[in-house]
Structures are given as structure tokens and as C-alpha cells.
PDB file of N, CA and C in Angstrom:
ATOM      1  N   UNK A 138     146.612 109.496  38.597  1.00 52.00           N
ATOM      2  CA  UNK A 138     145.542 109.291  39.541  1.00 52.00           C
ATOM      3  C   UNK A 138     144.308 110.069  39.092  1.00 52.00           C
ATOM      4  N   UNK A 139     143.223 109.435  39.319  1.00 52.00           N
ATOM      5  CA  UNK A 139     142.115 110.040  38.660  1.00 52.00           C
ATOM      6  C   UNK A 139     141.392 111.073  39.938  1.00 52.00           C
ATOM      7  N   UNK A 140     140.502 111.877  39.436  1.00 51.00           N
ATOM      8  CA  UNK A 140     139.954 112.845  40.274  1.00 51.00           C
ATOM      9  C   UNK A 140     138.789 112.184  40.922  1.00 51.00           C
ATOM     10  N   UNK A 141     138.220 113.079  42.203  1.00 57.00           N
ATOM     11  CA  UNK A 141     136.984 112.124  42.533  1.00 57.00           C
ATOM     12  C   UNK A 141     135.737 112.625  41.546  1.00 57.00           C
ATOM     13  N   UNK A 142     135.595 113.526  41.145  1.00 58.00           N
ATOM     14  CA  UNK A 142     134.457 113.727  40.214  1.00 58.00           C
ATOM     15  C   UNK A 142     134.455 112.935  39.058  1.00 58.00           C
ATOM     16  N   UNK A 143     135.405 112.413  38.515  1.00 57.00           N
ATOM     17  CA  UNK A 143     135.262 111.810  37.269  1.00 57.00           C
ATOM     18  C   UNK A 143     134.948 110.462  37.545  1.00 57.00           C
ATOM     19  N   UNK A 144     134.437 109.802  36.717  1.00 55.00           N
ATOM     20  CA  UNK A 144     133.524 108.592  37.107  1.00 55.00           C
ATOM     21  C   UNK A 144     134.572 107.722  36.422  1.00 55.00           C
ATOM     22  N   UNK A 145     134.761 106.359  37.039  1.00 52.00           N
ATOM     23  CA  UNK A 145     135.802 105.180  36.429  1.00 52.00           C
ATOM     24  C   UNK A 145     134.519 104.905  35.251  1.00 52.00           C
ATOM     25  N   UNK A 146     135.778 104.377  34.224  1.00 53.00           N
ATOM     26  CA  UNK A 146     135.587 104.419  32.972  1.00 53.00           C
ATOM     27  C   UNK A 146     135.533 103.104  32.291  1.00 53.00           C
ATOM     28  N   UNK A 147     134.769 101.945  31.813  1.00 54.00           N
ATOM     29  CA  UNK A 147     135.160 100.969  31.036  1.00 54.00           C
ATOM     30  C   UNK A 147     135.129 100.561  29.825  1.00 54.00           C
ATOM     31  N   UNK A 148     136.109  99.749  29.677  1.00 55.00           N
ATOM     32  CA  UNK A 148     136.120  99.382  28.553  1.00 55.00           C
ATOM     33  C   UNK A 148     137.039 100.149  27.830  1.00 55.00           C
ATOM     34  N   UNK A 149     135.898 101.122  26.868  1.00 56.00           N
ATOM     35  CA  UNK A 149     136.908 101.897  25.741  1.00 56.00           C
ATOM     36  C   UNK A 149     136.707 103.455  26.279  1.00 56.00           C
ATOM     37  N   UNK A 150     136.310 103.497  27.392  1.00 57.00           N
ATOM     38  CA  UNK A 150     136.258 104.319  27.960  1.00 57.00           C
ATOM     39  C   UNK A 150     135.327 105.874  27.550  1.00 57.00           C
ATOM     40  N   UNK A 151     134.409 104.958  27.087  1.00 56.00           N
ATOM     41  CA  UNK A 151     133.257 106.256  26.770  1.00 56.00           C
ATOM     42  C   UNK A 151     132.154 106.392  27.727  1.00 56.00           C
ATOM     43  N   UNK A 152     132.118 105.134  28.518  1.00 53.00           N
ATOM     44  CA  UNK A 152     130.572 105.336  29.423  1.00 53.00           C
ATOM     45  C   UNK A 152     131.375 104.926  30.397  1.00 53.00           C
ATOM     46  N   UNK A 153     130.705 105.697  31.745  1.00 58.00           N
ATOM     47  CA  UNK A 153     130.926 105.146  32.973  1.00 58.00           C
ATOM     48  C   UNK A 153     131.007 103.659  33.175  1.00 58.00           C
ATOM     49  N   UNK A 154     131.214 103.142  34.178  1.00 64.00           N
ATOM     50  CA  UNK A 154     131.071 101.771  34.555  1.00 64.00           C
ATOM     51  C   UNK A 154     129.926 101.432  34.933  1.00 64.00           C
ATOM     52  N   UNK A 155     129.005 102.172  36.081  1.00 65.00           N
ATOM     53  CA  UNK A 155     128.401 102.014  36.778  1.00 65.00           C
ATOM     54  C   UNK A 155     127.055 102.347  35.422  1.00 65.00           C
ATOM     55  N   UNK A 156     127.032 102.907  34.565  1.00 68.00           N
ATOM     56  CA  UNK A 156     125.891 103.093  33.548  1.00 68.00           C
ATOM     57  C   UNK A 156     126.078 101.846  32.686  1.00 68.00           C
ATOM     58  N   UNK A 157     127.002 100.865  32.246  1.00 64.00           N
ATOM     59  CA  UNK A 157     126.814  99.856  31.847  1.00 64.00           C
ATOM     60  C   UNK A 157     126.472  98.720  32.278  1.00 64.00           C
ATOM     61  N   UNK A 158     127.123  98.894  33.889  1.00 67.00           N
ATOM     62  CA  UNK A 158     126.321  97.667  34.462  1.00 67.00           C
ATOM     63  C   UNK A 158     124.947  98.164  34.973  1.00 67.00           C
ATOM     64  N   UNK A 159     124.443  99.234  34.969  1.00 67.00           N
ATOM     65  CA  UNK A 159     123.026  99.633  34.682  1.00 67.00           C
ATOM     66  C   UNK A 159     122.246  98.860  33.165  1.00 67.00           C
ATOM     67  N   UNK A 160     122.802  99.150  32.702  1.00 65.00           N
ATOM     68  CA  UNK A 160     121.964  98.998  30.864  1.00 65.00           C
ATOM     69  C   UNK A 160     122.512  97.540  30.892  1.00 65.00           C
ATOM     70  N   UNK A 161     122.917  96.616  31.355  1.00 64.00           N
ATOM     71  CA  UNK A 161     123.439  94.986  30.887  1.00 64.00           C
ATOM     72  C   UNK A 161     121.876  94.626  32.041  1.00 64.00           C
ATOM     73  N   UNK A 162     122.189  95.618  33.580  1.00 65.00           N
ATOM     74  CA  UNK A 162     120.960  94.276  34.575  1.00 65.00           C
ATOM     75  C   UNK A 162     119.743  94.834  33.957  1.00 65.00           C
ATOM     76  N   UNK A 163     119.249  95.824  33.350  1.00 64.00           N
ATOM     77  CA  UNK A 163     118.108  96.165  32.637  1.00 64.00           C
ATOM     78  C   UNK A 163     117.655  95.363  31.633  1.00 64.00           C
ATOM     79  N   UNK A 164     118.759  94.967  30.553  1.00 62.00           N
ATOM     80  CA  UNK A 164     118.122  93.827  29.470  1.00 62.00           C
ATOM     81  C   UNK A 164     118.349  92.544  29.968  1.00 62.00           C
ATOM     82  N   UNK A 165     118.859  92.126  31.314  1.00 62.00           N
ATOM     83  CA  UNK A 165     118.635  90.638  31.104  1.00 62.00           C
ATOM     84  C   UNK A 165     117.299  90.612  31.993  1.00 62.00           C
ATOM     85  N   UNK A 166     116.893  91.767  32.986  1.00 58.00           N
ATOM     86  CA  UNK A 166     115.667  91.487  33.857  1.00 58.00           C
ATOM     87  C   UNK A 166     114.774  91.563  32.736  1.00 58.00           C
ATOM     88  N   UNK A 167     114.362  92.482  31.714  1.00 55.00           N
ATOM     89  CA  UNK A 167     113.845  92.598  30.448  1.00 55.00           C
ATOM     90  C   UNK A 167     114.186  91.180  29.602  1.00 55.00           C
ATOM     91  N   UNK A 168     115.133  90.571  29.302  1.00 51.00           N
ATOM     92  CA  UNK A 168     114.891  89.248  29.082  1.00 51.00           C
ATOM     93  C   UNK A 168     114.619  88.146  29.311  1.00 51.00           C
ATOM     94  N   UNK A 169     114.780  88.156  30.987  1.00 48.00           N
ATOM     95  CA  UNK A 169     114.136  86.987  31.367  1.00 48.00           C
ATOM     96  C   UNK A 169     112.620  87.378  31.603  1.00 48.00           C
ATOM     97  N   UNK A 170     112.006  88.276  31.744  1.00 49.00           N
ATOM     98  CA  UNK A 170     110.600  88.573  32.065  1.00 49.00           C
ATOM     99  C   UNK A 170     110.059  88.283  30.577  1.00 49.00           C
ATOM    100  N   UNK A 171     110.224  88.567  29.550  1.00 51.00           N
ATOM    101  CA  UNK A 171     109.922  87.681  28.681  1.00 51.00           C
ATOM    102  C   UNK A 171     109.653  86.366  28.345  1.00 51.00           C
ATOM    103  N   UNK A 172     110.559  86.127  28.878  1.00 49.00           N
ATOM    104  CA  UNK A 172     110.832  84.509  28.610  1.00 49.00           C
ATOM    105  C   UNK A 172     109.951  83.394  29.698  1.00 49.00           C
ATOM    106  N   UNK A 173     109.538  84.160  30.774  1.00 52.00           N
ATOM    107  CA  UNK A 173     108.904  83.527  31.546  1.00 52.00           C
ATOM    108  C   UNK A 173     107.153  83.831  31.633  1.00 52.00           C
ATOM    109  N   UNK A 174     106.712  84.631  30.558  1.00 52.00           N
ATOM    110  CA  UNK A 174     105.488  84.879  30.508  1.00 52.00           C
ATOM    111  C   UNK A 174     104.577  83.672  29.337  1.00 52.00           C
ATOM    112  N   UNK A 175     103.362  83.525  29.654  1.00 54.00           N
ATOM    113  CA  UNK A 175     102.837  82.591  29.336  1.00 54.00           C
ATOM    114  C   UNK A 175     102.178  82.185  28.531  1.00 54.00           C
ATOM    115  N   UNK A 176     100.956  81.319  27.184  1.00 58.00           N
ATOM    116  CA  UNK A 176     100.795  82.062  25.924  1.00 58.00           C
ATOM    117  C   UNK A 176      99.308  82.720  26.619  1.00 58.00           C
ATOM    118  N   UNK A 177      98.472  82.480  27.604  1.00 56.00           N
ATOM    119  CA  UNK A 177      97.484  82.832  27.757  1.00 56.00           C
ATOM    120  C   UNK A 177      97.705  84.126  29.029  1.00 56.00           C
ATOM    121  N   UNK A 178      97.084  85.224  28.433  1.00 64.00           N
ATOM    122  CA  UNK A 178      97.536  86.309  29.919  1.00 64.00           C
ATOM    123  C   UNK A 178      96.809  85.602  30.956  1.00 64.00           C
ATOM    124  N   UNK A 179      97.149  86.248  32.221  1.00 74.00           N
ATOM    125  CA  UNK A 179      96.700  85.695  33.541  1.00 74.00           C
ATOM    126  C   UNK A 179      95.427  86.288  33.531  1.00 74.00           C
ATOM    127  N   UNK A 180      94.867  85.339  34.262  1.00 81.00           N
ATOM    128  CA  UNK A 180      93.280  85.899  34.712  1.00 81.00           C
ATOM    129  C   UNK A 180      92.725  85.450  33.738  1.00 81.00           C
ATOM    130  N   UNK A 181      92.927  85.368  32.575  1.00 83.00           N
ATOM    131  CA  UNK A 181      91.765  84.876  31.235  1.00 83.00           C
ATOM    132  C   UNK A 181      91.681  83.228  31.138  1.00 83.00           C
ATOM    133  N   UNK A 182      90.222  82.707  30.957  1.00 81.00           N
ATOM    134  CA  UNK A 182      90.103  81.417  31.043  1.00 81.00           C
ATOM    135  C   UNK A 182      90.339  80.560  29.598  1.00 81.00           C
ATOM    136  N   UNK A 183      90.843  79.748  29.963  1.00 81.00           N
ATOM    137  CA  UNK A 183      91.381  78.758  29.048  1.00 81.00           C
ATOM    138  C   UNK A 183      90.608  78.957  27.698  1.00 81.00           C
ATOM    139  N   UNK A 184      90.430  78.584  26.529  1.00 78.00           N
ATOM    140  CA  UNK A 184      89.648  78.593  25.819  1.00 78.00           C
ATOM    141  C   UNK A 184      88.891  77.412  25.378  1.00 78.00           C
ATOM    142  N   UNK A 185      87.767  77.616  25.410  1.00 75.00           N
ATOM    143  CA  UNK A 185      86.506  76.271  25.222  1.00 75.00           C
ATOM    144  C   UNK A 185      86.727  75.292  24.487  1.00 75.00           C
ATOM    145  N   UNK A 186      86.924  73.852  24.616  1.00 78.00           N
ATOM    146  CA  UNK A 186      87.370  73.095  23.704  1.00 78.00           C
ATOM    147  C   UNK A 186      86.479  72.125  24.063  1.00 78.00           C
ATOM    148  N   UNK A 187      85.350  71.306  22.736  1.00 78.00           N
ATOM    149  CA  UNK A 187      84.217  70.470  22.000  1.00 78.00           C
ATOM    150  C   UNK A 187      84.642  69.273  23.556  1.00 78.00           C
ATOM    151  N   UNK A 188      83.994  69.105  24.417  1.00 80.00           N
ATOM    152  CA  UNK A 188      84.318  67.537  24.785  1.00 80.00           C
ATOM    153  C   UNK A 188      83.449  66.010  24.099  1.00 80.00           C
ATOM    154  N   UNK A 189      82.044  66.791  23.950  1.00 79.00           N
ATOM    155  CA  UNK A 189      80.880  66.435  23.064  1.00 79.00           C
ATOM    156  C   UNK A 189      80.473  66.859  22.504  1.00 79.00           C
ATOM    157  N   UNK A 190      80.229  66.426  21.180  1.00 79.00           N
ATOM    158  CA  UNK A 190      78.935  66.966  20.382  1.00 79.00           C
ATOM    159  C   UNK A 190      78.396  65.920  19.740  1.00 79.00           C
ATOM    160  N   UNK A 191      77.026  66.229  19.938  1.00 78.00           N
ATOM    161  CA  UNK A 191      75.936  65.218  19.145  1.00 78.00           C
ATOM    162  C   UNK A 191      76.136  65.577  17.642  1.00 78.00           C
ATOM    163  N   UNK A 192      76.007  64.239  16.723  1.00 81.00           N
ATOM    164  CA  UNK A 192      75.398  64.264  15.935  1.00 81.00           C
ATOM    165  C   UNK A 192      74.379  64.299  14.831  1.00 81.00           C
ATOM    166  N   UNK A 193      73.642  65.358  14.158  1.00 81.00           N
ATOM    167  CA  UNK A 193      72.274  65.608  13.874  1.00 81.00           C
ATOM    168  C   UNK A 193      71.870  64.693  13.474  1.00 81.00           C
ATOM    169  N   UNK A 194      70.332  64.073  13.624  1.00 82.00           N
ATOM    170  CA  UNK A 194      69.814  63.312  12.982  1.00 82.00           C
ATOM    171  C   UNK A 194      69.749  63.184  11.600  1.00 82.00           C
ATOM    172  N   UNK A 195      69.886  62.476  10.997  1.00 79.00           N
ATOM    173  CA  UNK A 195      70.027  62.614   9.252  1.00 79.00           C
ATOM    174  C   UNK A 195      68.882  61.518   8.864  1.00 79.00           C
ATOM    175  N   UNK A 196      67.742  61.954   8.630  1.00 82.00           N
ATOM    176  CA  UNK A 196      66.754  60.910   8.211  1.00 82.00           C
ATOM    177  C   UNK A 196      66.935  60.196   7.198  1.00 82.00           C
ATOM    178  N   UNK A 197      66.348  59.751   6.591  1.00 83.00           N
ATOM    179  CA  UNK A 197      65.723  58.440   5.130  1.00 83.00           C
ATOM    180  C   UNK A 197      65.815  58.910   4.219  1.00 83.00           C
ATOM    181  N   UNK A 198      64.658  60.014   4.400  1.00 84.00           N
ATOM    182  CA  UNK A 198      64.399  60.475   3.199  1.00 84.00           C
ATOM    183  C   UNK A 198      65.483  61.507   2.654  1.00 84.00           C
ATOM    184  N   UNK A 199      66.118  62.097   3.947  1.00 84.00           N
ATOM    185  CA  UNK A 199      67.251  63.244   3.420  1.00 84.00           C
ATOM    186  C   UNK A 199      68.746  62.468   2.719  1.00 84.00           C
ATOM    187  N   UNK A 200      68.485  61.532   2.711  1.00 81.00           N
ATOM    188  CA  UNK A 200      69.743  60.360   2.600  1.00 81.00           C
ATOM    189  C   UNK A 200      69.134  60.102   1.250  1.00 81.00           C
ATOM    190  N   UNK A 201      67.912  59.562   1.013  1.00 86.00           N
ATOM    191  CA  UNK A 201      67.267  59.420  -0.302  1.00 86.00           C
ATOM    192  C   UNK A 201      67.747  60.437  -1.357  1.00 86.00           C
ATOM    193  N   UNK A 202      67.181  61.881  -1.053  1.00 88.00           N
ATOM    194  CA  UNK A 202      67.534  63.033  -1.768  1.00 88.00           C
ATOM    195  C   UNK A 202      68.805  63.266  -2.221  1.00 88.00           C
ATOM    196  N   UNK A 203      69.514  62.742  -1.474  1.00 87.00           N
ATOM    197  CA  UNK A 203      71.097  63.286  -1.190  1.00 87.00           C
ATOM    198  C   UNK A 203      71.570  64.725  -1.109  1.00 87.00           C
ATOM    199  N   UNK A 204      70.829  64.735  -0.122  1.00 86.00           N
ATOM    200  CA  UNK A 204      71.348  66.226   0.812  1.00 86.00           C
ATOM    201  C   UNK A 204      72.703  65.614   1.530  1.00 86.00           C
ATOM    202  N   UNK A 205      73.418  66.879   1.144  1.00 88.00           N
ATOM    203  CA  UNK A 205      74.484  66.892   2.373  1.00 88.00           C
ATOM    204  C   UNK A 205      74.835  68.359   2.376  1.00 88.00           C
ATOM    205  N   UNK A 206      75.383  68.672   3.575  1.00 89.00           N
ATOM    206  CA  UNK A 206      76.102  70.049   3.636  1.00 89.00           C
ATOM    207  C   UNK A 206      77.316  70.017   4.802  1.00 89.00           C
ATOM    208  N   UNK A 207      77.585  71.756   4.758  1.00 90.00           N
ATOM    209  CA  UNK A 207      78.494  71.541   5.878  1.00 90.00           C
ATOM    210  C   UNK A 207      77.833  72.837   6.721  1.00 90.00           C
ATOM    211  N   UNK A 208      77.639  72.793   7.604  1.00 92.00           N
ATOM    212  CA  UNK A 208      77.737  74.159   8.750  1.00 92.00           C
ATOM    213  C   UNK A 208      77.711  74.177   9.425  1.00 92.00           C
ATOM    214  N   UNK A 209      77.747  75.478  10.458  1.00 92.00           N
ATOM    215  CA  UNK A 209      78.414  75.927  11.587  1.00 92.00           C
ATOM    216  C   UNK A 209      77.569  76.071  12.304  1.00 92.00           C
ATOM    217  N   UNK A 210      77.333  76.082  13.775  1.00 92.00           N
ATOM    218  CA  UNK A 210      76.338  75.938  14.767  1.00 92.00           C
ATOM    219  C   UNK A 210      76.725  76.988  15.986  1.00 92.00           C
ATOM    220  N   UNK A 211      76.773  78.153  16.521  1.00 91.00           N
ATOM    221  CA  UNK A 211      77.169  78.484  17.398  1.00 91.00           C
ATOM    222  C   UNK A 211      76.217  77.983  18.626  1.00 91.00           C
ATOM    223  N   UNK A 212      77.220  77.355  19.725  1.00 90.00           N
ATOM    224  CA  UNK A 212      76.430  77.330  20.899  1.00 90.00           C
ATOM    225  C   UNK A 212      76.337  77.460  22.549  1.00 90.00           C
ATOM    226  N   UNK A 213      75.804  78.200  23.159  1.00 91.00           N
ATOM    227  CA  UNK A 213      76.108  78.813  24.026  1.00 91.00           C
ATOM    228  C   UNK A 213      75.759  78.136  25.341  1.00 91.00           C
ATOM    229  N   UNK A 214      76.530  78.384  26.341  1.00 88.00           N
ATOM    230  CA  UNK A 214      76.977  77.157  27.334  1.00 88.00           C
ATOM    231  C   UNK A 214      76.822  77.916  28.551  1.00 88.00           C
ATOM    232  N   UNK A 215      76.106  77.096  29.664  1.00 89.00           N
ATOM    233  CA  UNK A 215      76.003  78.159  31.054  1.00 89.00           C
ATOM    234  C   UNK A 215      77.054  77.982  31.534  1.00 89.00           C
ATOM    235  N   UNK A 216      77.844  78.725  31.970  1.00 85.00           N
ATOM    236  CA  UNK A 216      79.267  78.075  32.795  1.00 85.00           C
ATOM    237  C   UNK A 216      79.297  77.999  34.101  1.00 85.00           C
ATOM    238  N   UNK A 217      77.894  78.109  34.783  1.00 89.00           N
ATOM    239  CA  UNK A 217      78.297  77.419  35.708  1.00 89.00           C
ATOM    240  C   UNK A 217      77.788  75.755  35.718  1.00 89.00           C
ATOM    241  N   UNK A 218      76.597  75.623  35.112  1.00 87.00           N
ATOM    242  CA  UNK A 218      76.294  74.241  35.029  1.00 87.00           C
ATOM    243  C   UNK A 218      76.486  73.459  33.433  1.00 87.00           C
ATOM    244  N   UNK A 219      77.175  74.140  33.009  1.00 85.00           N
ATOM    245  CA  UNK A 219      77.852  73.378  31.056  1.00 85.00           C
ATOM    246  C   UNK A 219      76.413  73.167  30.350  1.00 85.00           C
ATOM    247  N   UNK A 220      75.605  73.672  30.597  1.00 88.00           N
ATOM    248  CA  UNK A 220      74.507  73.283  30.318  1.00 88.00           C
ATOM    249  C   UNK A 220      73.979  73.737  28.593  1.00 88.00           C
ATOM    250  N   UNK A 221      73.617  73.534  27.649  1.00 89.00           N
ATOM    251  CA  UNK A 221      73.748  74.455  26.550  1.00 89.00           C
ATOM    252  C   UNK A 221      72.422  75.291  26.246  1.00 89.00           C
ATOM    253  N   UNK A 222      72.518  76.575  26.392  1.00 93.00           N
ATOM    254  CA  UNK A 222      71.404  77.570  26.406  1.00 93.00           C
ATOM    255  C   UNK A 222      70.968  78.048  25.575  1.00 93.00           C
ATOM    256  N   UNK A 223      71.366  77.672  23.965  1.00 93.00           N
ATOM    257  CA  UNK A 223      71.154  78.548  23.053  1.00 93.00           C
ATOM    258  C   UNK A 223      71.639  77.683  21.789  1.00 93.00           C
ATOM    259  N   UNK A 224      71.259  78.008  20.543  1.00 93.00           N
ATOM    260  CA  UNK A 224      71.816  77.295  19.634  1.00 93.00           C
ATOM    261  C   UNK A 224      71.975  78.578  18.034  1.00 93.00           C
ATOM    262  N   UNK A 225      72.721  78.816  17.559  1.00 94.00           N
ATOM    263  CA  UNK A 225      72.216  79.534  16.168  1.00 94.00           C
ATOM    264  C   UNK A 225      73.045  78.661  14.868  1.00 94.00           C
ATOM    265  N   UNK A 226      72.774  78.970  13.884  1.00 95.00           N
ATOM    266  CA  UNK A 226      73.515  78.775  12.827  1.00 95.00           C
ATOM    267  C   UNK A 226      74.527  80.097  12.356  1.00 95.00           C
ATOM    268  N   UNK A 227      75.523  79.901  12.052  1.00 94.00           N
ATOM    269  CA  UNK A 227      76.464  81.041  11.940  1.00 94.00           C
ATOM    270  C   UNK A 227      77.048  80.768  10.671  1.00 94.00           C
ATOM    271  N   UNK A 228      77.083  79.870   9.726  1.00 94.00           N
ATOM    272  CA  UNK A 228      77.079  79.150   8.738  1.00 94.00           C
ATOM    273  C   UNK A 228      76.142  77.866   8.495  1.00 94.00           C
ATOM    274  N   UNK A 229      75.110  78.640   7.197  1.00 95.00           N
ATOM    275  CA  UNK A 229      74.267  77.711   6.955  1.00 95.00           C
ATOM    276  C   UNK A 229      74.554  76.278   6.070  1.00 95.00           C
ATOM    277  N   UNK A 230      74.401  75.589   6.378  1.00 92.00           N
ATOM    278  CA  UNK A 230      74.507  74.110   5.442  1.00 92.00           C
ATOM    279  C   UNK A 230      74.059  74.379   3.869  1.00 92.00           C
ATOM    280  N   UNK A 231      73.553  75.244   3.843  1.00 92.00           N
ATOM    281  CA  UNK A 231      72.695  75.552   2.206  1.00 92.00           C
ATOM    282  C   UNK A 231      71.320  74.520   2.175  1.00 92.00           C
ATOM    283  N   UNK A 232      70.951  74.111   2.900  1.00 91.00           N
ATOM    284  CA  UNK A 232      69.668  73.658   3.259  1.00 91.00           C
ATOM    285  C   UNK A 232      68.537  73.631   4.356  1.00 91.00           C
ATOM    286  N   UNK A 233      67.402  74.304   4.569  1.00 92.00           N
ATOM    287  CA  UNK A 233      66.622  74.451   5.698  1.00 92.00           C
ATOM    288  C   UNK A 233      66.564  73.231   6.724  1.00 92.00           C
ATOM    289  N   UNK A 234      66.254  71.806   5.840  1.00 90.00           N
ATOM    290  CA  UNK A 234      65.981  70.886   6.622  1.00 90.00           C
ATOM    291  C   UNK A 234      67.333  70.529   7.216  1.00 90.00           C
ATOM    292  N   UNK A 235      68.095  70.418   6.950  1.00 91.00           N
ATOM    293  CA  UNK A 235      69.697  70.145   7.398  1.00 91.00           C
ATOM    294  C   UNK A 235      69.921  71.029   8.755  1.00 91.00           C
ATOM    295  N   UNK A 236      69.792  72.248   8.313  1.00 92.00           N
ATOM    296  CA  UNK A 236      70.464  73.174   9.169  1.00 92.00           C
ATOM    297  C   UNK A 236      69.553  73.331  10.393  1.00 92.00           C
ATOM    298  N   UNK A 237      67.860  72.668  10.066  1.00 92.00           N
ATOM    299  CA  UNK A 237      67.179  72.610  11.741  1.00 92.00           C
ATOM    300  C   UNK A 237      67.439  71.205  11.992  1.00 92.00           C
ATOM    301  N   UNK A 238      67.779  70.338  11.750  1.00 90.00           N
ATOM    302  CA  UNK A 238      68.279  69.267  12.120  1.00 90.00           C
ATOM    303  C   UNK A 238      69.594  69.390  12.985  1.00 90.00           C
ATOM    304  N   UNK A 239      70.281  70.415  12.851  1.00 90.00           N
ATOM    305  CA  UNK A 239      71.791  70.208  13.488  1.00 90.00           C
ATOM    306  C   UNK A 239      71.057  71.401  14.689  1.00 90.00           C
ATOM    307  N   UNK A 240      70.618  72.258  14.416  1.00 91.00           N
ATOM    308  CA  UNK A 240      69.856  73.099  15.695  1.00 91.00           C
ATOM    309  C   UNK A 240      69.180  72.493  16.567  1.00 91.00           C
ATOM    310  N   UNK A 241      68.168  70.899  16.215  1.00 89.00           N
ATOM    311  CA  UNK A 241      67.909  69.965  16.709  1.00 89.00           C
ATOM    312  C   UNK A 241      68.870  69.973  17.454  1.00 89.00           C
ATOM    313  N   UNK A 242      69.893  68.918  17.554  1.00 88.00           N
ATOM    314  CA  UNK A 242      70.907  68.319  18.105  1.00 88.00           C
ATOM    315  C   UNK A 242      71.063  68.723  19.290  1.00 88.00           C
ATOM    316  N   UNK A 243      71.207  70.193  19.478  1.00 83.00           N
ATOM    317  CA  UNK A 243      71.345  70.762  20.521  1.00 83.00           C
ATOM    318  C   UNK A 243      69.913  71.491  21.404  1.00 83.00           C
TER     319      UNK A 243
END
């Protein structure tokens, strides 16, 4: 018969009982709280995704020349009315007339 101070024993009898079923409901509440979190934290808004964008005018003569490029346009959006407030280049096309043509656009 066991004493009352000594704590029942499982298993292989190195840890209490009551400390393993401590440390088992700890990693599954720890695993399911994982598993149920989301890829965007809460409170943060979705991230901005293109519904439109114009395409820059590409004149005659720039078609003549054969200009082409590629670049990047940052542009900034009122959120409460989507409205677009701002325009920069953040990657230039490698050409002046190109790259105010796509600043055009917007």
C-alpha cells in the first residue's frame, strides 16, 4: 500500500501521473492553437491587389524608334475613396519619355 505523500506513479514510474497529464494537455492546447491561426495576423488588412491598371500611352513615334522598357511605378491610393494620389517611378524603364508616359497613366 502506498503512502499518502507519495504521488501515484505512471507508466515506468519516474513522473507522477498528474505531471504527465499536465505536459500531454499543454502540447495538444499548444498544438491545436497553432493549427488554428491564420496566414495574415488579425487586425492587419488584406494586402493590395492591381484590380486596374491603365496602360501608358505608347505613341508613333516611340514605336518608330523602338523604345521599349520595363518599369516600376509606385502608386499611392486614398483608402478611403481608392482614389490614386500620387505616382513615382521606383524602377526606371531606362528611358525619360517612357517612364513619364507610364507616370502619365496615372
Amino acid at each position: 500500500m502506498r503512502s499518502q505523500t507519495q504521488p501515484h506513479r505512471c507508466g515506468n514510474g519516474r513522473r507522477p501521473c498528474r505531471e504527465v497529464l499536465l505536459l500531454l494537455a499543454a502540447t495538444l492546447v499548444s498544438v491545436s492553437s497553432l493549427h488554428g491561426q491564420s496566414a495574415a495576423p488579425v487586425g492587419q488588412p488584406p494586402l493590395p491587389r492591381v484590380i486596374y491598371a491603365r496602360k501608358p500611352a505608347y505613341r508613333a513615334e516611340q514605336a518608330k524608334q523602338g523604345l521599349t522598357g520595363k518599369g516600376v511605378v509606385l502608386v499611392t491610393i486614398d483608402r478611403l475613396t481608392g482614389k490614386v494620389t500620387g505616382a513615382r517611378m521606383v524602377t526606371s524603364t531606362g528611358n525619360q519619355q517612357l517612364d513619364g508616359a507610364a507616370l502619365q497613366a496615372y
